[in-house]
PDB file of C-alpha atoms and ligand atoms in Angstrom:
ATOM      1  CA  UNK S   1     145.836 123.632 105.714  1.00 39.00           C
ATOM      2  CA  UNK S   2     145.302 125.589 108.929  1.00 41.00           C
ATOM      3  CA  UNK S   3     148.219 126.563 111.129  1.00 44.00           C
ATOM      4  CA  UNK S   4     147.125 123.963 113.666  1.00 55.00           C
ATOM      5  CA  UNK S   5     146.564 121.121 111.213  1.00 62.00           C
ATOM      6  CA  UNK S   6     150.006 119.718 110.481  1.00 73.00           C
ATOM      7  CA  UNK S   7     151.039 118.181 107.203  1.00 87.00           C
ATOM      8  CA  UNK S   8     152.037 114.865 108.736  1.00 86.00           C
ATOM      9  CA  UNK S   9     153.889 113.661 105.663  1.00 85.00           C
ATOM     10  CA  UNK S  10     156.189 116.673 105.885  1.00 84.00           C
ATOM     11  CA  UNK S  11     156.673 116.180 109.615  1.00 84.00           C
ATOM     12  CA  UNK S  12     157.538 112.511 109.225  1.00 86.00           C
ATOM     13  CA  UNK S  13     160.093 113.025 106.435  1.00 82.00           C
ATOM     14  CA  UNK S  14     163.484 111.964 107.779  1.00 72.00           C
ATOM     15  CA  UNK S  15     162.081 110.855 111.139  1.00 71.00           C
ATOM     16  CA  UNK S  16     163.454 107.715 112.687  1.00 68.00           C
ATOM     17  CA  UNK S  17     161.135 105.144 114.175  1.00 65.00           C
ATOM     18  CA  UNK S  18     163.477 104.839 117.134  1.00 65.00           C
ATOM     19  CA  UNK S  19     162.262 108.297 118.227  1.00 70.00           C
ATOM     20  CA  UNK S  20     158.730 106.933 118.680  1.00 80.00           C
ATOM     21  CA  UNK S  21     157.676 105.465 122.030  1.00 92.00           C
ATOM     22  CA  UNK S  22     154.551 103.447 122.788  1.00 97.00           C
ATOM     23  CA  UNK S  23     151.845 105.432 124.568  1.00 97.00           C
ATOM     24  CA  UNK S  24     152.187 105.535 128.352  1.00 98.00           C
ATOM     25  CA  UNK S  25     148.748 103.956 128.787  1.00 98.00           C
ATOM     26  CA  UNK S  26     149.933 100.909 126.880  1.00 98.00           C
ATOM     27  CA  UNK S  27     153.127 100.631 128.903  1.00 98.00           C
ATOM     28  CA  UNK S  28     151.305 101.105 132.218  1.00 98.00           C
ATOM     29  CA  UNK S  29     148.472  98.673 131.462  1.00 98.00           C
ATOM     30  CA  UNK S  30     150.064  96.108 129.148  1.00 98.00           C
ATOM     31  CA  UNK S  31     149.083  93.492 131.720  1.00 98.00           C
ATOM     32  CA  UNK S  32     145.437  93.963 130.655  1.00 98.00           C
ATOM     33  CA  UNK S  33     146.169  92.858 127.079  1.00 98.00           C
ATOM     34  CA  UNK S  34     144.874  89.481 125.912  1.00 98.00           C
ATOM     35  CA  UNK S  35     147.474  86.850 125.019  1.00 97.00           C
ATOM     36  CA  UNK S  36     146.120  86.679 121.472  1.00 97.00           C
ATOM     37  CA  UNK S  37     143.647  88.331 119.167  1.00 98.00           C
ATOM     38  CA  UNK S  38     143.383  91.182 116.648  1.00 98.00           C
ATOM     39  CA  UNK S  39     144.699  94.625 117.514  1.00 98.00           C
ATOM     40  CA  UNK S  40     144.562  97.987 115.734  1.00 98.00           C
ATOM     41  CA  UNK S  41     146.851 101.001 116.154  1.00 98.00           C
ATOM     42  CA  UNK S  42     144.593 103.728 114.706  1.00 98.00           C
ATOM     43  CA  UNK S  43     146.271 106.860 113.315  1.00 98.00           C
ATOM     44  CA  UNK S  44     149.482 105.011 114.147  1.00 97.00           C
ATOM     45  CA  UNK S  45     152.049 107.531 112.932  1.00 96.00           C
ATOM     46  CA  UNK S  46     155.434 105.811 113.103  1.00 94.00           C
ATOM     47  CA  UNK S  47     153.670 102.872 114.727  1.00 96.00           C
ATOM     48  CA  UNK S  48     155.371 102.404 118.098  1.00 96.00           C
ATOM     49  CA  UNK S  49     152.095 101.124 119.570  1.00 98.00           C
ATOM     50  CA  UNK S  50     151.647  98.682 116.689  1.00 97.00           C
ATOM     51  CA  UNK S  51     155.158  97.294 117.138  1.00 96.00           C
ATOM     52  CA  UNK S  52     154.558  96.895 120.859  1.00 97.00           C
ATOM     53  CA  UNK S  53     151.286  95.018 120.240  1.00 98.00           C
ATOM     54  CA  UNK S  54     152.818  92.789 117.577  1.00 97.00           C
ATOM     55  CA  UNK S  55     155.741  91.938 119.865  1.00 95.00           C
ATOM     56  CA  UNK S  56     153.152  90.914 122.475  1.00 96.00           C
ATOM     57  CA  UNK S  57     151.859  88.316 120.009  1.00 96.00           C
ATOM     58  CA  UNK S  58     148.751  90.140 118.795  1.00 97.00           C
ATOM     59  CA  UNK S  59     147.736  90.025 115.159  1.00 97.00           C
ATOM     60  CA  UNK S  60     148.181  93.747 114.565  1.00 98.00           C
ATOM     61  CA  UNK S  61     146.944  96.282 112.010  1.00 98.00           C
ATOM     62  CA  UNK S  62     148.387  99.807 111.782  1.00 98.00           C
ATOM     63  CA  UNK S  63     146.531 102.518 109.877  1.00 98.00           C
ATOM     64  CA  UNK S  64     147.500 106.091 109.126  1.00 97.00           C
ATOM     65  CA  UNK S  65     146.782 108.549 106.335  1.00 97.00           C
ATOM     66  CA  UNK S  66     150.476 109.484 106.008  1.00 96.00           C
ATOM     67  CA  UNK S  67     152.272 107.388 103.351  1.00 95.00           C
ATOM     68  CA  UNK S  68     155.623 108.510 104.789  1.00 94.00           C
ATOM     69  CA  UNK S  69     154.780 107.211 108.259  1.00 94.00           C
ATOM     70  CA  UNK S  70     153.463 103.910 106.926  1.00 95.00           C
ATOM     71  CA  UNK S  71     156.552 103.436 104.745  1.00 94.00           C
ATOM     72  CA  UNK S  72     158.823 104.026 107.771  1.00 92.00           C
ATOM     73  CA  UNK S  73     156.805 101.561 109.837  1.00 94.00           C
ATOM     74  CA  UNK S  74     156.948  98.928 107.101  1.00 94.00           C
ATOM     75  CA  UNK S  75     160.747  99.217 107.004  1.00 91.00           C
ATOM     76  CA  UNK S  76     160.903  98.696 110.763  1.00 89.00           C
ATOM     77  CA  UNK S  77     158.392  95.868 110.884  1.00 89.00           C
ATOM     78  CA  UNK S  78     159.874  93.481 108.330  1.00 89.00           C
ATOM     79  CA  UNK S  79     159.169  89.919 109.462  1.00 89.00           C
ATOM     80  CA  UNK S  80     156.687  90.943 112.154  1.00 89.00           C
ATOM     81  CA  UNK S  81     153.581  90.440 110.029  1.00 86.00           C
ATOM     82  CA  UNK S  82     152.084  93.867 110.704  1.00 95.00           C
ATOM     83  CA  UNK S  83     149.120  94.687 108.454  1.00 97.00           C
ATOM     84  CA  UNK S  84     149.895  98.300 107.586  1.00 98.00           C
ATOM     85  CA  UNK S  85     147.506 100.459 105.596  1.00 98.00           C
ATOM     86  CA  UNK S  86     147.473 104.029 104.287  1.00 98.00           C
ATOM     87  CA  UNK S  87     143.945 104.837 105.327  1.00 98.00           C
ATOM     88  CA  UNK S  88     141.872 107.882 106.170  1.00 98.00           C
ATOM     89  CA  UNK S  89     140.198 106.539 109.300  1.00 98.00           C
ATOM     90  CA  UNK S  90     137.545 109.261 109.314  1.00 97.00           C
ATOM     91  CA  UNK S  91     136.371 108.494 105.783  1.00 97.00           C
ATOM     92  CA  UNK S  92     136.922 104.774 106.251  1.00 98.00           C
ATOM     93  CA  UNK S  93     136.561 103.829 109.920  1.00 98.00           C
ATOM     94  CA  UNK S  94     137.102 100.314 111.252  1.00 98.00           C
ATOM     95  CA  UNK S  95     134.227  97.847 110.732  1.00 98.00           C
ATOM     96  CA  UNK S  96     132.013  96.673 113.575  1.00 97.00           C
ATOM     97  CA  UNK S  97     133.220  93.999 116.027  1.00 97.00           C
ATOM     98  CA  UNK S  98     136.564  93.563 114.263  1.00 98.00           C
ATOM     99  CA  UNK S  99     139.195  94.042 116.995  1.00 98.00           C
ATOM    100  CA  UNK S 100     140.034  92.712 120.443  1.00 98.00           C
ATOM    101  CA  UNK S 101     142.243  95.724 121.146  1.00 98.00           C
ATOM    102  CA  UNK S 102     142.262  99.240 119.694  1.00 98.00           C
ATOM    103  CA  UNK S 103     144.926 101.785 120.613  1.00 98.00           C
ATOM    104  CA  UNK S 104     144.603 105.491 119.795  1.00 98.00           C
ATOM    105  CA  UNK S 105     147.311 107.893 120.857  1.00 98.00           C
ATOM    106  CA  UNK S 106     147.556 111.617 120.211  1.00 97.00           C
ATOM    107  CA  UNK S 107     144.687 111.620 117.752  1.00 97.00           C
ATOM    108  CA  UNK S 108     141.296 113.137 118.482  1.00 97.00           C
ATOM    109  CA  UNK S 109     138.368 112.911 116.106  1.00 97.00           C
ATOM    110  CA  UNK S 110     135.287 113.070 118.290  1.00 98.00           C
ATOM    111  CA  UNK S 111     132.857 111.981 115.567  1.00 97.00           C
ATOM    112  CA  UNK S 112     134.745 108.700 115.304  1.00 98.00           C
ATOM    113  CA  UNK S 113     134.195 107.690 118.934  1.00 98.00           C
ATOM    114  CA  UNK S 114     130.972 105.672 118.409  1.00 98.00           C
ATOM    115  CA  UNK S 115     132.612 103.828 115.514  1.00 98.00           C
ATOM    116  CA  UNK S 116     135.595 102.905 117.685  1.00 98.00           C
ATOM    117  CA  UNK S 117     133.304 101.542 120.378  1.00 98.00           C
ATOM    118  CA  UNK S 118     131.442  99.491 117.761  1.00 97.00           C
ATOM    119  CA  UNK S 119     134.702  98.234 116.242  1.00 98.00           C
ATOM    120  CA  UNK S 120     135.583  96.399 119.452  1.00 98.00           C
ATOM    121  CA  UNK S 121     134.573  92.782 119.740  1.00 97.00           C
ATOM    122  CA  UNK S 122     132.534  92.025 122.874  1.00 96.00           C
ATOM    123  CA  UNK S 123     135.072  91.969 125.701  1.00 97.00           C
ATOM    124  CA  UNK S 124     137.503  94.051 123.662  1.00 98.00           C
ATOM    125  CA  UNK S 125     139.673  96.850 125.064  1.00 98.00           C
ATOM    126  CA  UNK S 126     140.212 100.435 123.913  1.00 98.00           C
ATOM    127  CA  UNK S 127     143.414 102.156 125.067  1.00 98.00           C
ATOM    128  CA  UNK S 128     143.106 105.919 124.465  1.00 98.00           C
ATOM    129  CA  UNK S 129     145.672 108.625 125.232  1.00 98.00           C
ATOM    130  CA  UNK S 130     145.716 112.156 123.913  1.00 98.00           C
ATOM    131  CA  UNK S 131     146.260 115.783 124.866  1.00 97.00           C
ATOM    132  CA  UNK S 132     144.136 117.218 127.643  1.00 95.00           C
ATOM    133  CA  UNK S 133     143.164 120.729 128.696  1.00 91.00           C
ATOM    134  CA  UNK S 134     146.237 121.456 130.848  1.00 89.00           C
ATOM    135  CA  UNK S 135     149.115 122.827 128.791  1.00 86.00           C
ATOM    136  CA  UNK S 136     151.884 122.320 131.327  1.00 88.00           C
ATOM    137  CA  UNK S 137     154.533 122.128 128.612  1.00 89.00           C
ATOM    138  CA  UNK S 138     153.602 124.754 126.002  1.00 86.00           C
ATOM    139  CA  UNK S 139     155.835 123.025 123.467  1.00 87.00           C
ATOM    140  CA  UNK S 140     153.681 119.861 123.462  1.00 89.00           C
ATOM    141  CA  UNK S 141     150.415 119.220 121.675  1.00 89.00           C
ATOM    142  CA  UNK S 142     148.052 121.295 119.574  1.00 90.00           C
ATOM    143  CA  UNK S 143     147.297 124.910 120.447  1.00 90.00           C
ATOM    144  CA  UNK S 144     143.677 124.886 119.352  1.00 90.00           C
ATOM    145  CA  UNK S 145     141.451 123.955 122.328  1.00 87.00           C
ATOM    146  CA  UNK S 146     139.149 121.932 120.028  1.00 91.00           C
ATOM    147  CA  UNK S 147     142.062 119.607 119.297  1.00 93.00           C
ATOM    148  CA  UNK S 148     142.542 118.883 123.004  1.00 96.00           C
ATOM    149  CA  UNK S 149     140.179 117.047 125.326  1.00 97.00           C
ATOM    150  CA  UNK S 150     138.171 119.145 127.727  1.00 96.00           C
ATOM    151  CA  UNK S 151     138.364 118.417 131.444  1.00 96.00           C
ATOM    152  CA  UNK S 152     136.712 115.031 132.116  1.00 97.00           C
ATOM    153  CA  UNK S 153     135.750 114.586 128.466  1.00 98.00           C
ATOM    154  CA  UNK S 154     137.461 111.291 127.606  1.00 98.00           C
ATOM    155  CA  UNK S 155     135.094 108.965 129.525  1.00 98.00           C
ATOM    156  CA  UNK S 156     132.121 110.897 128.169  1.00 98.00           C
ATOM    157  CA  UNK S 157     133.189 110.157 124.583  1.00 98.00           C
ATOM    158  CA  UNK S 158     132.550 106.438 125.119  1.00 98.00           C
ATOM    159  CA  UNK S 159     129.283 106.134 127.044  1.00 96.00           C
ATOM    160  CA  UNK S 160     128.601 102.582 125.812  1.00 96.00           C
ATOM    161  CA  UNK S 161     131.912 101.220 127.136  1.00 97.00           C
ATOM    162  CA  UNK S 162     132.887 100.341 130.689  1.00 97.00           C
ATOM    163  CA  UNK S 163     135.670 102.515 132.090  1.00 97.00           C
ATOM    164  CA  UNK S 164     138.523 100.413 133.512  1.00 97.00           C
ATOM    165  CA  UNK S 165     141.246 103.065 133.959  1.00 98.00           C
ATOM    166  CA  UNK S 166     141.247 106.871 133.824  1.00 98.00           C
ATOM    167  CA  UNK S 167     144.155 109.249 134.415  1.00 98.00           C
ATOM    168  CA  UNK S 168     143.875 113.014 134.174  1.00 97.00           C
ATOM    169  CA  UNK S 169     146.276 114.945 136.388  1.00 96.00           C
ATOM    170  CA  UNK S 170     146.018 118.333 134.707  1.00 92.00           C
ATOM    171  CA  UNK S 171     148.156 120.946 136.438  1.00 93.00           C
ATOM    172  CA  UNK S 172     147.561 119.716 139.998  1.00 94.00           C
ATOM    173  CA  UNK S 173     150.405 119.718 142.511  1.00 95.00           C
ATOM    174  CA  UNK S 174     154.038 119.294 141.469  1.00 95.00           C
ATOM    175  CA  UNK S 175     153.878 119.508 137.694  1.00 94.00           C
ATOM    176  CA  UNK S 176     157.469 118.360 137.302  1.00 94.00           C
ATOM    177  CA  UNK S 177     156.176 114.877 138.107  1.00 95.00           C
ATOM    178  CA  UNK S 178     153.437 112.635 136.758  1.00 94.00           C
ATOM    179  CA  UNK S 179     151.779 112.528 133.370  1.00 94.00           C
ATOM    180  CA  UNK S 180     151.045 116.077 132.264  1.00 93.00           C
ATOM    181  CA  UNK S 181     149.565 117.524 129.070  1.00 94.00           C
ATOM    182  CA  UNK S 182     148.023 114.151 128.209  1.00 97.00           C
ATOM    183  CA  UNK S 183     145.057 112.190 129.517  1.00 98.00           C
ATOM    184  CA  UNK S 184     144.490 108.459 129.204  1.00 98.00           C
ATOM    185  CA  UNK S 185     141.875 105.795 129.695  1.00 98.00           C
ATOM    186  CA  UNK S 186     141.267 102.104 129.126  1.00 98.00           C
ATOM    187  CA  UNK S 187     137.715 101.032 128.251  1.00 98.00           C
ATOM    188  CA  UNK S 188     136.112  97.617 127.856  1.00 98.00           C
ATOM    189  CA  UNK S 189     133.181  96.640 125.716  1.00 97.00           C
ATOM    190  CA  UNK S 190     131.087  94.511 128.013  1.00 94.00           C
ATOM    191  CA  UNK S 191     129.837  91.350 126.309  1.00 88.00           C
ATOM    192  CA  UNK S 192     126.222  92.172 127.175  1.00 82.00           C
ATOM    193  CA  UNK S 193     126.500  95.927 126.605  1.00 77.00           C
ATOM    194  CA  UNK S 194     126.601  98.545 129.316  1.00 72.00           C
ATOM    195  CA  UNK S 195     123.502  98.323 131.461  1.00 64.00           C
ATOM    196  CA  UNK S 196     123.005 100.720 134.359  1.00 61.00           C
ATOM    197  CA  UNK S 197     123.337  98.476 137.394  1.00 61.00           C
ATOM    198  CA  UNK S 198     121.136  99.466 140.344  1.00 64.00           C
ATOM    199  CA  UNK S 199     123.154 101.297 143.001  1.00 72.00           C
ATOM    200  CA  UNK S 200     123.298  99.645 146.418  1.00 79.00           C
ATOM    201  CA  UNK S 201     120.638 101.073 148.720  1.00 75.00           C
TER     202      UNK S 201
HETATM  203  C1  SAM R   1     150.137 113.315 116.646  1.00 60.18           C
HETATM  204  S1  SAM R   1     150.264 112.040 115.428  1.00 60.18           S
HETATM  205  C2  SAM R   1     150.151 110.622 116.497  1.00 60.18           C
HETATM  206  C3  SAM R   1     150.792 109.408 115.907  1.00 60.18           C
HETATM  207  C4  SAM R   1     150.881 108.222 116.857  1.00 60.18           C
HETATM  208  N1  SAM R   1     149.584 107.676 117.194  1.00 60.18           N
HETATM  209  C5  SAM R   1     151.643 108.610 118.117  1.00 60.18           C
HETATM  210  O1  SAM R   1     151.075 108.628 119.198  1.00 60.18           O
HETATM  211  O2  SAM R   1     152.849 108.886 117.971  1.00 60.18           O
HETATM  212  C6  SAM R   1     148.654 112.066 114.643  1.00 60.18           C
HETATM  213  C7  SAM R   1     148.570 111.057 113.496  1.00 60.18           C
HETATM  214  O3  SAM R   1     147.237 111.043 112.992  1.00 60.18           O
HETATM  215  C8  SAM R   1     147.326 110.818 111.599  1.00 60.18           C
HETATM  216  N2  SAM R   1     146.055 111.243 111.008  1.00 60.18           N
HETATM  217  C9  SAM R   1     145.510 112.484 111.016  1.00 60.18           C
HETATM  218  N3  SAM R   1     144.301 112.460 110.415  1.00 60.18           N
HETATM  219  C10 SAM R   1     144.100 111.167 110.014  1.00 60.18           C
HETATM  220  C11 SAM R   1     143.043 110.509 109.334  1.00 60.18           C
HETATM  221  N4  SAM R   1     141.925 111.169 108.955  1.00 60.18           N
HETATM  222  N5  SAM R   1     143.159 109.190 109.090  1.00 60.18           N
HETATM  223  C12 SAM R   1     144.268 108.516 109.468  1.00 60.18           C
HETATM  224  N6  SAM R   1     145.299 109.083 110.124  1.00 60.18           N
HETATM  225  C13 SAM R   1     145.214 110.391 110.388  1.00 60.18           C
HETATM  226  C14 SAM R   1     148.523 111.641 111.158  1.00 60.18           C
HETATM  227  O4  SAM R   1     149.045 111.234 109.925  1.00 60.18           O
HETATM  228  C15 SAM R   1     149.471 111.386 112.324  1.00 60.18           C
HETATM  229  O5  SAM R   1     150.302 110.273 112.065  1.00 60.18           O
END
């Protein structure tokens, strides 16, 4: 294991689910969520996004490769009907057209991006939030640049999806305010695919 590739099972040992918060993109844009449908919290960790989605009435799956994280989530989700799974999402990505909503937070596996786009049902939404290039708080996020998004990279990872929301503040202005260190976006899979519309003359 490299110094920048954490052993998540070790990190999660003794952690309390109450420490975990849903991703800011989900909190800020919860009003875009459908009233029903299938949702996936991919690389869910302690599963705060999954719990949020399930409480919103979505039929929610939560996948992570860490057995410790999934066990903690299962203890917290009794009675909620969450479909938890210990799953390596790189080796075993979600199937095509399976979900109305996918949430990914603080997980970046670039090769998986086309599979995530395909895993949305037509009309489905992808909420994505992870670390960006600006390290405003040096204590947060991975050190290795490859594990952080480059400037403007997030929309480029999903060229077949329509971009609904994009937030990347970097280190601009007063860095004691705003969302720093992380970047987020909401994408939609258009029912007819993403055609290039002609620009107005
Ligand atoms: C920084 S944590 C983020 C957890 C959660 N999404 C959050 O925002 O709190 C990264 C998570 O990715 C999971 N992970 C890493 N590689 C994975 C893989 N190949 N398949 C599934 N989960 C993976 C880790 O176990 C860990 O829970």
